[in-house]
Amino acid sequence: MDNTWRLAFLMILTLHSTTIVAEFGVVGGVGVGVGVGNGGGGGVVWVGGGVNNPQPSGSSSESKLDGAYTALQAWKSAITDDPKKILGTWVGPNVCSYKGVFCDFTEDEMGASASAFPVVAGIDLNHANLQGTLVKELSLLTDMSLFHLNSNRFAGTVPDEFRDLNSLEEFDLSNNQFSGSFPSATLYMPSLIYLDLRFNYFSGTIPQELFYKNLDALFLNNNQFEGEIPQNLGNSPASVINLANNKLSGNIPASFGFMGSKLKEILFLNNQLTGCIPEGVGLFTEIQVLDVSYNTLMGHVPDTLSCLQDIQVLNLAHNKLSGELSDVICSLRSLANLTVAYNFFSGFSQQCSRLFFRNVGFDVSLNCIPGRDMQRPQPECSVIPGGSLSCLRIPTPKPLVCGSLAVSASKHTNSTSSSP
C-alpha cells in the first residue's frame, strides 16, 4: 500500500513543529496476515506532543483550541483507568502539549499562510492501555486526520456525532472492546481512506454503503458481523480487505469476480460462507493473497484463478470444493503457498505434481485423490458435497485472456505507438 501521503503528512508536522519531544507512540504496520494478531495501525510513526507552546494568532485559533480543550477534557472524564499516567499531562488549555495529541498549523479561513494557527491534527494513543468510552465532544476536532486507539480497553459504541470529522483519514479502533452495530458515522467521513475495526465485538450486518467509500484499507476481521456480504463488494477500490473470523454467511458476491487491479489482499477465512467461488475471480485483479479457508464453499475452482499471476498465497483449505486442480492454477508463477487440504478434490495435474519440487508449500491432505497418502476414507468420497450445486462456469478460451494482462498490454501498445 502506498504510504507516500502519510510520510508527507509527517514531514509537514515535523517542519512546522518548534520542538518535538519523543514519547511513546509507534504505530504498527499495515500487514494483514491471516486474521490473527493484535490489530494494526495506520503506518505512521508519531513522535512527541505535536507543536510545543504554540502562539495563537487570533480568534480562529482561540476558537479551535477552545473547542479542542472542551473535547479532550470531556473525553478525559470518560476514561476510567490510566495505568501509564498518560492523562497526567492533560492539564490546562495548551492541548498541543498533551501526550498523544499532535498539532499542526493550518491557514485561516481566508487562506493566508501568514495567519496560520495550530489545530489538533492527530491523536495517537496506541498501546496506552486506557479504559473508558468515546464521547461525542471529540467530533469538535474537525481538523484531525488521524485517530489511533489500537490496543486499549475502550468499550461502548462510536458516537454518531463522529460523522462531523470531515478531515479524518485514518480511523483505528483495533484491539479494544467496542460493541454494537457497524459504526455508521464512518460512512459519512468524506476523507476516510483507512478503517481498522478488527479485534472488537461489533455485530450485525455490514452496510453496502461501505463498499462505495474511497477506502484503501479495510479491516473488519475478528468481530461478530453476520449476514451476507453486500453484493456491491466489487465496487470497493481498496487494496486490502479483511473480513476474516466473523459470522458472515451466504455466497461470496459475484461482483468479487470483477474487482479492479488495485486489490492486493482479501481474506474471507473462518466465516460461514457457502456456494461457489465466483466465476471471473482473477480476470481483472492482481491479488497477492486470497484466503477463503474454513468456510463451506462447494463446486469446482474457476479457471479464471489462473490469471492471478501475482498470487503468492492461495488458501482454499477446509471447504467442500471438488473436481481436479488444473495445470493453469498450479503453474502460477509467483505462487509460494497453495493449500487445498480438507476438501474433496479428486485429482491434480502433472504441473501440480511439480509443486512438490518447486519449494512451494503445497498441502493436498484429506481430499479424495487416488494414490496419495493422507486422504479421506473412501466412504466419504463416494458422495461429493454440492453435487447438485450449479456453479456458473463459462467456457474459457485457451489460452485464457486475462483482463489485467490485456489492460497492461494495451497500455504498453499505446505507449509504444505514441513514442516518437
Short mmCIF file of C-alpha atoms in Angstrom, two decimals:
data_model
loop_
_atom_site.label_atom_id
_atom_site.label_comp_id
_atom_site.label_asym_id
_atom_site.label_seq_id
_atom_site.Cartn_x
_atom_site.Cartn_y
_atom_site.Cartn_z
CA MET A 1 0.00 0.00 0.00
CA ASP A 2 1.32 3.42 -0.91
CA ASN A 3 2.40 5.36 2.21
CA THR A 4 3.59 8.49 0.36
CA TRP A 5 0.76 10.66 1.61
CA ARG A 6 1.37 9.53 5.18
CA LEU A 7 5.07 10.33 5.04
CA ALA A 8 4.29 13.74 3.58
CA PHE A 9 1.90 14.42 6.44
CA LEU A 10 4.56 13.51 8.99
CA MET A 11 7.10 15.77 7.27
CA ILE A 12 4.68 18.68 7.46
CA LEU A 13 4.24 18.12 11.18
CA THR A 14 7.98 18.00 11.68
CA LEU A 15 8.68 21.15 9.67
CA HIS A 16 6.06 23.18 11.49
CA SER A 17 6.96 21.97 14.98
CA THR A 18 9.37 24.09 17.00
CA THR A 19 10.23 21.30 19.41
CA ILE A 20 9.46 17.59 19.19
CA VAL A 21 9.72 15.50 22.33
CA ALA A 22 9.73 11.73 21.87
CA GLU A 23 7.03 9.98 23.84
CA PHE A 24 5.55 6.54 23.50
CA GLY A 25 3.61 6.10 20.30
CA VAL A 26 4.82 3.93 17.45
CA VAL A 27 2.17 2.77 15.06
CA GLY A 28 2.39 -0.73 13.68
CA GLY A 29 2.43 -1.69 10.00
CA VAL A 30 -0.49 -2.39 7.76
CA GLY A 31 0.24 -6.13 7.43
CA VAL A 32 -2.76 -8.38 7.03
CA GLY A 33 -1.58 -11.91 7.70
CA VAL A 34 -4.40 -14.42 8.09
CA GLY A 35 -6.63 -12.67 10.55
CA VAL A 36 -4.58 -13.21 13.69
CA GLY A 37 -2.59 -10.84 15.89
CA ASN A 38 -3.46 -7.79 17.91
CA GLY A 39 -4.68 -5.29 15.40
CA GLY A 40 -2.75 -2.87 13.32
CA GLY A 41 -2.20 0.76 12.77
CA GLY A 42 -2.01 3.26 10.04
CA GLY A 43 1.65 3.08 9.12
CA VAL A 44 2.69 6.48 10.55
CA VAL A 45 5.32 6.97 13.25
CA TRP A 46 4.14 9.64 15.66
CA VAL A 47 6.64 11.33 17.95
CA GLY A 48 6.23 13.89 20.67
CA GLY A 49 3.35 16.06 21.64
CA GLY A 50 3.00 17.98 18.41
CA VAL A 51 3.62 21.74 18.44
CA ASN A 52 5.27 22.94 21.61
CA ASN A 53 3.73 26.07 23.20
CA PRO A 54 2.03 27.36 20.03
CA GLN A 55 1.22 31.02 19.87
CA PRO A 56 -2.43 31.75 18.98
CA SER A 57 -2.82 34.19 16.15
CA GLY A 58 -6.34 35.37 16.63
CA SER A 59 -9.97 34.41 17.14
CA SER A 60 -9.88 31.44 14.76
CA SER A 61 -7.02 29.87 16.68
CA GLU A 62 -8.62 30.54 20.04
CA SER A 63 -11.93 29.08 18.86
CA LYS A 64 -10.28 25.91 17.51
CA LEU A 65 -8.15 25.31 20.59
CA ASP A 66 -11.02 26.14 22.95
CA GLY A 67 -13.10 23.50 21.18
CA ALA A 68 -10.23 21.03 21.37
CA TYR A 69 -9.82 21.72 25.08
CA THR A 70 -13.54 21.13 25.65
CA ALA A 71 -13.43 17.87 23.66
CA LEU A 72 -10.34 16.43 25.30
CA GLN A 73 -11.39 17.30 28.83
CA ALA A 74 -14.77 15.69 28.22
CA TRP A 75 -13.02 12.58 26.95
CA LYS A 76 -10.61 12.60 29.90
CA SER A 77 -13.61 12.47 32.23
CA ALA A 78 -14.88 9.37 30.39
CA ILE A 79 -11.58 7.46 30.81
CA THR A 80 -11.77 5.38 33.97
CA ASP A 81 -8.34 3.77 34.09
CA ASP A 82 -4.96 5.18 33.03
CA PRO A 83 -2.24 2.82 34.32
CA LYS A 84 0.54 4.60 32.41
CA LYS A 85 -0.49 8.03 33.76
CA ILE A 86 -0.66 9.45 30.26
CA LEU A 87 -3.55 11.74 31.08
CA GLY A 88 -1.50 13.38 33.80
CA THR A 89 -0.26 15.74 31.08
CA TRP A 90 -3.81 16.61 30.01
CA VAL A 91 -3.94 19.70 32.19
CA GLY A 92 -4.53 23.28 31.13
CA PRO A 93 -5.60 24.85 27.82
CA ASN A 94 -2.43 24.05 25.84
CA VAL A 95 -3.79 20.85 24.30
CA CYS A 96 -0.79 20.61 21.96
CA SER A 97 1.36 19.66 24.96
CA TYR A 98 -0.87 16.69 25.89
CA LYS A 99 0.69 13.25 25.46
CA GLY A 100 -0.73 11.52 22.41
CA VAL A 101 -2.17 14.73 20.96
CA PHE A 102 -0.44 16.22 17.94
CA CYS A 103 -0.90 19.64 16.41
CA ASP A 104 -0.12 21.21 13.08
CA PHE A 105 -0.50 24.70 11.68
CA THR A 106 -3.34 25.49 9.33
CA GLU A 107 -4.19 28.60 7.37
CA ASP A 108 -7.05 30.86 8.37
CA GLU A 109 -10.35 30.77 6.50
CA MET A 110 -9.03 33.39 4.03
CA GLY A 111 -6.14 31.10 3.06
CA ALA A 112 -3.50 33.48 4.41
CA SER A 113 -0.41 31.47 5.40
CA ALA A 114 0.84 34.41 7.43
CA SER A 115 -2.14 33.88 9.72
CA ALA A 116 -1.52 30.16 10.25
CA PHE A 117 -2.57 28.84 13.64
CA PRO A 118 -2.28 25.49 15.44
CA VAL A 119 -5.03 22.88 15.41
CA VAL A 120 -5.25 19.31 16.69
CA ALA A 121 -4.20 17.25 13.67
CA GLY A 122 -3.96 13.80 15.20
CA ILE A 123 -4.44 11.60 18.26
CA ASP A 124 -2.28 8.53 18.77
CA LEU A 125 -2.88 6.58 21.96
CA ASN A 126 -1.87 3.17 20.62
CA HIS A 127 -0.92 0.66 23.34
CA ALA A 128 -1.78 3.12 26.10
CA ASN A 129 -3.95 0.53 27.92
CA LEU A 130 -6.62 3.12 28.63
CA GLN A 131 -10.10 2.08 29.73
CA GLY A 132 -13.18 4.15 29.02
CA THR A 133 -15.56 5.24 26.28
CA LEU A 134 -15.62 7.68 23.39
CA VAL A 135 -17.55 10.95 23.83
CA LYS A 136 -19.48 12.99 21.29
CA GLU A 137 -17.40 16.10 22.03
CA LEU A 138 -14.49 14.58 20.09
CA SER A 139 -16.43 15.49 16.95
CA LEU A 140 -15.28 19.08 17.58
CA LEU A 141 -11.81 18.07 16.34
CA THR A 142 -12.72 18.67 12.71
CA ASP A 143 -9.08 19.25 11.63
CA MET A 144 -7.94 15.87 12.92
CA SER A 145 -6.76 13.49 10.19
CA LEU A 146 -5.54 10.54 12.27
CA PHE A 147 -7.22 8.88 15.26
CA HIS A 148 -5.39 5.79 16.55
CA LEU A 149 -6.57 3.83 19.60
CA ASN A 150 -5.10 0.41 18.83
CA SER A 151 -4.67 -1.90 21.85
CA ASN A 152 -6.58 -0.24 24.64
CA ARG A 153 -9.67 -1.19 26.66
CA PHE A 154 -12.22 1.21 25.23
CA ALA A 155 -15.77 -0.09 25.13
CA GLY A 156 -19.23 1.07 24.12
CA THR A 157 -20.14 2.45 20.71
CA VAL A 158 -18.87 5.10 18.31
CA PRO A 159 -20.92 8.32 18.73
CA ASP A 160 -22.99 9.33 15.70
CA GLU A 161 -21.51 12.82 16.01
CA PHE A 162 -18.20 11.43 14.70
CA ARG A 163 -19.65 11.89 11.22
CA ASP A 164 -18.59 15.54 11.58
CA LEU A 165 -14.88 14.56 11.44
CA ASN A 166 -14.53 15.78 7.87
CA SER A 167 -10.71 15.68 7.79
CA LEU A 168 -10.26 12.21 9.29
CA GLU A 169 -8.22 9.94 7.01
CA GLU A 170 -7.21 7.14 9.38
CA PHE A 171 -9.56 5.68 12.00
CA ASP A 172 -8.06 2.81 14.02
CA LEU A 173 -10.07 1.31 16.88
CA SER A 174 -8.50 -2.14 16.62
CA ASN A 175 -7.98 -4.45 19.59
CA ASN A 176 -10.43 -2.87 22.01
CA GLN A 177 -13.83 -3.85 23.41
CA PHE A 178 -16.18 -1.80 21.25
CA SER A 179 -19.58 -3.33 20.53
CA GLY A 180 -22.89 -2.57 18.86
CA SER A 181 -23.67 -2.37 15.18
CA PHE A 182 -21.28 -1.18 12.49
CA PRO A 183 -20.30 2.44 13.33
CA SER A 184 -22.36 4.23 10.70
CA ALA A 185 -20.62 7.54 11.43
CA THR A 186 -17.65 6.27 9.41
CA LEU A 187 -19.83 6.19 6.28
CA TYR A 188 -20.10 9.99 6.42
CA MET A 189 -16.39 10.76 6.83
CA PRO A 190 -15.51 12.10 3.37
CA SER A 191 -11.72 11.89 3.74
CA LEU A 192 -11.51 8.43 5.29
CA ILE A 193 -9.16 6.01 3.50
CA TYR A 194 -8.02 3.68 6.33
CA LEU A 195 -10.59 1.98 8.57
CA ASP A 196 -9.48 -0.57 11.16
CA LEU A 197 -12.15 -2.09 13.45
CA ARG A 198 -10.59 -5.53 13.91
CA PHE A 199 -10.49 -7.39 17.22
CA ASN A 200 -13.61 -5.88 18.78
CA TYR A 201 -17.19 -7.04 19.37
CA PHE A 202 -19.04 -5.22 16.62
CA SER A 203 -22.06 -7.18 15.39
CA GLY A 204 -24.93 -7.03 12.93
CA THR A 205 -24.63 -6.66 9.19
CA ILE A 206 -22.05 -4.84 7.08
CA PRO A 207 -23.69 -1.87 5.28
CA GLN A 208 -23.44 -1.81 1.50
CA GLU A 209 -22.51 1.89 1.60
CA LEU A 210 -19.13 0.85 2.99
CA PHE A 211 -18.02 -0.56 -0.37
CA TYR A 212 -18.81 2.69 -2.16
CA LYS A 213 -16.35 4.61 0.01
CA ASN A 214 -12.92 5.53 -1.32
CA LEU A 215 -11.05 3.34 1.16
CA ASP A 216 -7.57 1.98 0.60
CA ALA A 217 -7.58 -0.43 3.56
CA LEU A 218 -10.50 -2.04 5.37
CA PHE A 219 -10.08 -4.32 8.39
CA LEU A 220 -13.26 -5.81 9.88
CA ASN A 221 -11.81 -9.15 10.93
CA ASN A 222 -12.27 -10.75 14.35
CA ASN A 223 -15.63 -9.25 15.19
CA GLN A 224 -19.13 -10.73 15.25
CA PHE A 225 -20.51 -9.41 11.97
CA GLU A 226 -23.16 -11.64 10.44
CA GLY A 227 -25.47 -11.84 7.48
CA GLU A 228 -24.46 -11.73 3.84
CA ILE A 229 -21.58 -9.76 2.39
CA PRO A 230 -23.13 -6.87 0.42
CA GLN A 231 -23.44 -7.61 -3.29
CA ASN A 232 -21.52 -4.44 -4.19
CA LEU A 233 -18.27 -5.73 -2.65
CA GLY A 234 -16.70 -5.45 -6.10
CA ASN A 235 -17.21 -1.68 -6.09
CA SER A 236 -14.62 -1.16 -3.38
CA PRO A 237 -11.33 0.44 -4.55
CA ALA A 238 -9.45 -0.89 -1.51
CA SER A 239 -6.10 -2.64 -1.87
CA VAL A 240 -6.58 -4.64 1.34
CA ILE A 241 -9.87 -6.08 2.66
CA ASN A 242 -10.01 -8.39 5.68
CA LEU A 243 -13.38 -9.93 6.62
CA ALA A 244 -11.94 -12.97 8.40
CA ASN A 245 -13.16 -14.52 11.64
CA ASN A 246 -16.71 -13.26 11.69
CA LYS A 247 -20.08 -14.98 11.22
CA LEU A 248 -20.75 -13.94 7.65
CA SER A 249 -22.98 -16.26 5.63
CA GLY A 250 -24.38 -16.68 2.13
CA ASN A 251 -22.41 -16.58 -1.10
CA ILE A 252 -19.31 -14.58 -1.93
CA PRO A 253 -20.79 -11.79 -4.08
CA ALA A 254 -20.48 -12.28 -7.83
CA SER A 255 -19.06 -8.75 -8.08
CA PHE A 256 -15.89 -10.03 -6.38
CA GLY A 257 -15.07 -11.63 -9.71
CA PHE A 258 -14.76 -8.21 -11.32
CA MET A 259 -12.81 -6.17 -8.81
CA GLY A 260 -10.15 -3.83 -10.15
CA SER A 261 -6.41 -4.33 -10.28
CA LYS A 262 -5.80 -2.27 -7.15
CA LEU A 263 -6.87 -5.13 -4.86
CA LYS A 264 -3.83 -6.95 -3.44
CA GLU A 265 -5.09 -8.88 -0.42
CA ILE A 266 -8.54 -10.16 0.53
CA LEU A 267 -9.39 -12.58 3.32
CA PHE A 268 -12.72 -14.37 3.86
CA LEU A 269 -11.44 -17.15 6.12
CA ASN A 270 -13.34 -18.63 9.05
CA ASN A 271 -16.84 -17.48 8.28
CA GLN A 272 -19.94 -19.42 7.26
CA LEU A 273 -19.84 -18.75 3.53
CA THR A 274 -21.48 -21.18 1.12
CA GLY A 275 -21.95 -21.59 -2.62
CA CYS A 276 -19.28 -21.30 -5.29
CA ILE A 277 -16.13 -19.27 -5.76
CA PRO A 278 -17.46 -16.66 -8.21
CA GLU A 279 -16.71 -17.02 -11.88
CA GLY A 280 -14.32 -14.32 -13.05
CA VAL A 281 -12.17 -14.14 -9.91
CA GLY A 282 -8.72 -13.21 -11.13
CA LEU A 283 -9.67 -11.79 -14.51
CA PHE A 284 -9.17 -8.15 -13.57
CA THR A 285 -7.26 -8.31 -10.30
CA GLU A 286 -3.63 -8.54 -9.26
CA ILE A 287 -4.28 -10.22 -5.92
CA GLN A 288 -1.27 -11.42 -3.94
CA VAL A 289 -3.15 -13.04 -1.04
CA LEU A 290 -6.53 -14.79 -1.34
CA ASP A 291 -7.80 -16.83 1.61
CA VAL A 292 -11.26 -18.43 1.61
CA SER A 293 -10.39 -21.25 4.02
CA TYR A 294 -12.64 -22.55 6.80
CA ASN A 295 -15.95 -21.96 5.06
CA THR A 296 -18.39 -24.30 3.28
CA LEU A 297 -17.67 -23.41 -0.34
CA MET A 298 -18.51 -26.08 -2.94
CA GLY A 299 -18.16 -26.82 -6.62
CA HIS A 300 -15.18 -26.57 -8.95
CA VAL A 301 -12.47 -23.92 -8.83
CA PRO A 302 -12.92 -21.41 -11.69
CA ASP A 303 -10.23 -21.40 -14.40
CA THR A 304 -10.02 -17.62 -14.11
CA LEU A 305 -7.87 -18.10 -10.99
CA SER A 306 -5.11 -18.83 -13.48
CA CYS A 307 -4.97 -15.10 -14.20
CA LEU A 308 -3.60 -14.42 -10.70
CA GLN A 309 -0.01 -14.21 -11.87
CA ASP A 310 0.97 -12.16 -8.79
CA ILE A 311 -0.69 -14.51 -6.28
CA GLN A 312 1.66 -15.64 -3.53
CA VAL A 313 -0.74 -17.22 -1.05
CA LEU A 314 -3.84 -19.10 -2.23
CA ASN A 315 -5.67 -20.86 0.60
CA LEU A 316 -8.75 -22.92 -0.30
CA ALA A 317 -8.48 -25.32 2.66
CA HIS A 318 -11.30 -26.60 4.86
CA ASN A 319 -14.15 -26.23 2.40
CA LYS A 320 -16.09 -28.74 0.27
CA LEU A 321 -14.56 -27.95 -3.11
CA SER A 322 -14.30 -30.73 -5.66
CA GLY A 323 -13.07 -31.57 -9.17
CA GLU A 324 -9.45 -31.58 -10.27
CA LEU A 325 -6.75 -28.97 -9.81
CA SER A 326 -5.67 -27.95 -13.29
CA ASP A 327 -2.32 -27.03 -14.79
CA VAL A 328 -3.29 -23.39 -15.12
CA ILE A 329 -3.63 -22.96 -11.35
CA CYS A 330 -0.56 -24.94 -10.35
CA SER A 331 1.63 -23.07 -12.84
CA LEU A 332 1.06 -19.63 -11.31
CA ARG A 333 4.49 -18.03 -11.44
CA SER A 334 4.52 -16.18 -8.09
CA LEU A 335 2.90 -18.91 -6.02
CA ALA A 336 4.61 -19.52 -2.67
CA ASN A 337 1.86 -21.41 -0.87
CA LEU A 338 -1.12 -23.35 -2.25
CA THR A 339 -3.29 -25.00 0.38
CA VAL A 340 -6.25 -27.16 -0.66
CA ALA A 341 -6.37 -29.55 2.32
CA TYR A 342 -9.68 -30.80 3.75
CA ASN A 343 -11.72 -30.62 0.55
CA PHE A 344 -12.99 -33.23 -1.92
CA PHE A 345 -10.60 -32.75 -4.84
CA SER A 346 -10.34 -35.94 -6.88
CA GLY A 347 -7.01 -35.31 -8.59
CA PHE A 348 -4.44 -32.86 -9.82
CA SER A 349 -2.42 -32.39 -12.96
CA GLN A 350 1.23 -33.15 -13.68
CA GLN A 351 2.02 -29.45 -13.28
CA CYS A 352 0.63 -29.62 -9.75
CA SER A 353 2.89 -32.57 -9.00
CA ARG A 354 5.89 -30.37 -9.78
CA LEU A 355 4.95 -28.01 -6.95
CA PHE A 356 6.44 -30.52 -4.52
CA PHE A 357 9.83 -29.81 -6.11
CA ARG A 358 9.43 -26.03 -6.59
CA ASN A 359 9.88 -25.09 -2.93
CA VAL A 360 6.19 -24.18 -2.89
CA GLY A 361 4.06 -25.04 0.12
CA PHE A 362 1.51 -27.45 -1.35
CA ASP A 363 -0.90 -29.22 1.01
CA VAL A 364 -3.38 -31.66 -0.57
CA SER A 365 -4.06 -33.78 2.51
CA LEU A 366 -7.53 -35.13 3.32
CA ASN A 367 -9.01 -34.91 -0.16
CA CYS A 368 -10.11 -37.77 -2.40
CA ILE A 369 -7.03 -38.12 -4.61
CA PRO A 370 -6.27 -41.75 -5.55
CA GLY A 371 -2.76 -42.92 -4.79
CA ARG A 372 -1.92 -40.07 -2.42
CA ASP A 373 -1.23 -40.53 1.28
CA MET A 374 -3.35 -38.90 3.98
CA GLN A 375 -6.60 -38.78 2.04
CA ARG A 376 -10.20 -39.12 3.17
CA PRO A 377 -11.60 -42.62 3.73
CA GLN A 378 -13.27 -43.93 0.57
CA PRO A 379 -16.83 -43.85 2.03
CA GLU A 380 -16.50 -40.05 2.50
CA CYS A 381 -15.52 -39.67 -1.16
CA SER A 382 -18.43 -41.69 -2.54
CA VAL A 383 -20.78 -38.69 -2.35
CA ILE A 384 -19.32 -35.33 -3.35
CA PRO A 385 -20.85 -32.40 -1.41
CA GLY A 386 -22.71 -29.96 -3.58
CA GLY A 387 -23.13 -32.45 -6.39
CA SER A 388 -26.42 -30.82 -7.31
CA LEU A 389 -24.97 -27.30 -6.98
CA SER A 390 -24.77 -25.49 -10.29
CA CYS A 391 -21.85 -23.07 -10.31
CA LEU A 392 -21.75 -20.60 -13.16
CA ARG A 393 -18.75 -21.73 -15.18
CA ILE A 394 -18.37 -20.02 -18.54
CA PRO A 395 -16.23 -21.95 -21.05
CA THR A 396 -12.93 -20.10 -21.30
CA PRO A 397 -10.69 -19.78 -24.33
CA LYS A 398 -7.28 -21.43 -24.31
CA PRO A 399 -5.11 -19.63 -23.54
CA LEU A 400 -7.32 -17.56 -21.27
CA VAL A 401 -7.20 -13.78 -21.95
CA CYS A 402 -6.93 -12.09 -18.55
CA GLY A 403 -8.37 -8.63 -18.09
CA SER A 404 -5.48 -7.07 -16.16
CA LEU A 405 -2.95 -8.57 -18.57
CA ALA A 406 -4.94 -7.31 -21.51
CA VAL A 407 -5.10 -3.83 -19.98
CA SER A 408 -1.33 -3.87 -19.34
CA ALA A 409 -0.67 -5.00 -22.88
CA SER A 410 -2.97 -2.29 -24.20
CA LYS A 411 -1.17 0.38 -22.19
CA HIS A 412 2.19 -0.88 -23.42
CA THR A 413 0.97 -0.89 -27.02
CA ASN A 414 -0.41 2.64 -26.70
CA SER A 415 2.78 3.98 -25.13
CA THR A 416 4.86 2.33 -27.81
CA SER A 417 2.74 3.67 -30.66
CA SER A 418 2.85 7.18 -29.23
CA SER A 419 6.64 7.18 -28.88
CA PRO A 420 8.48 9.31 -31.47
#
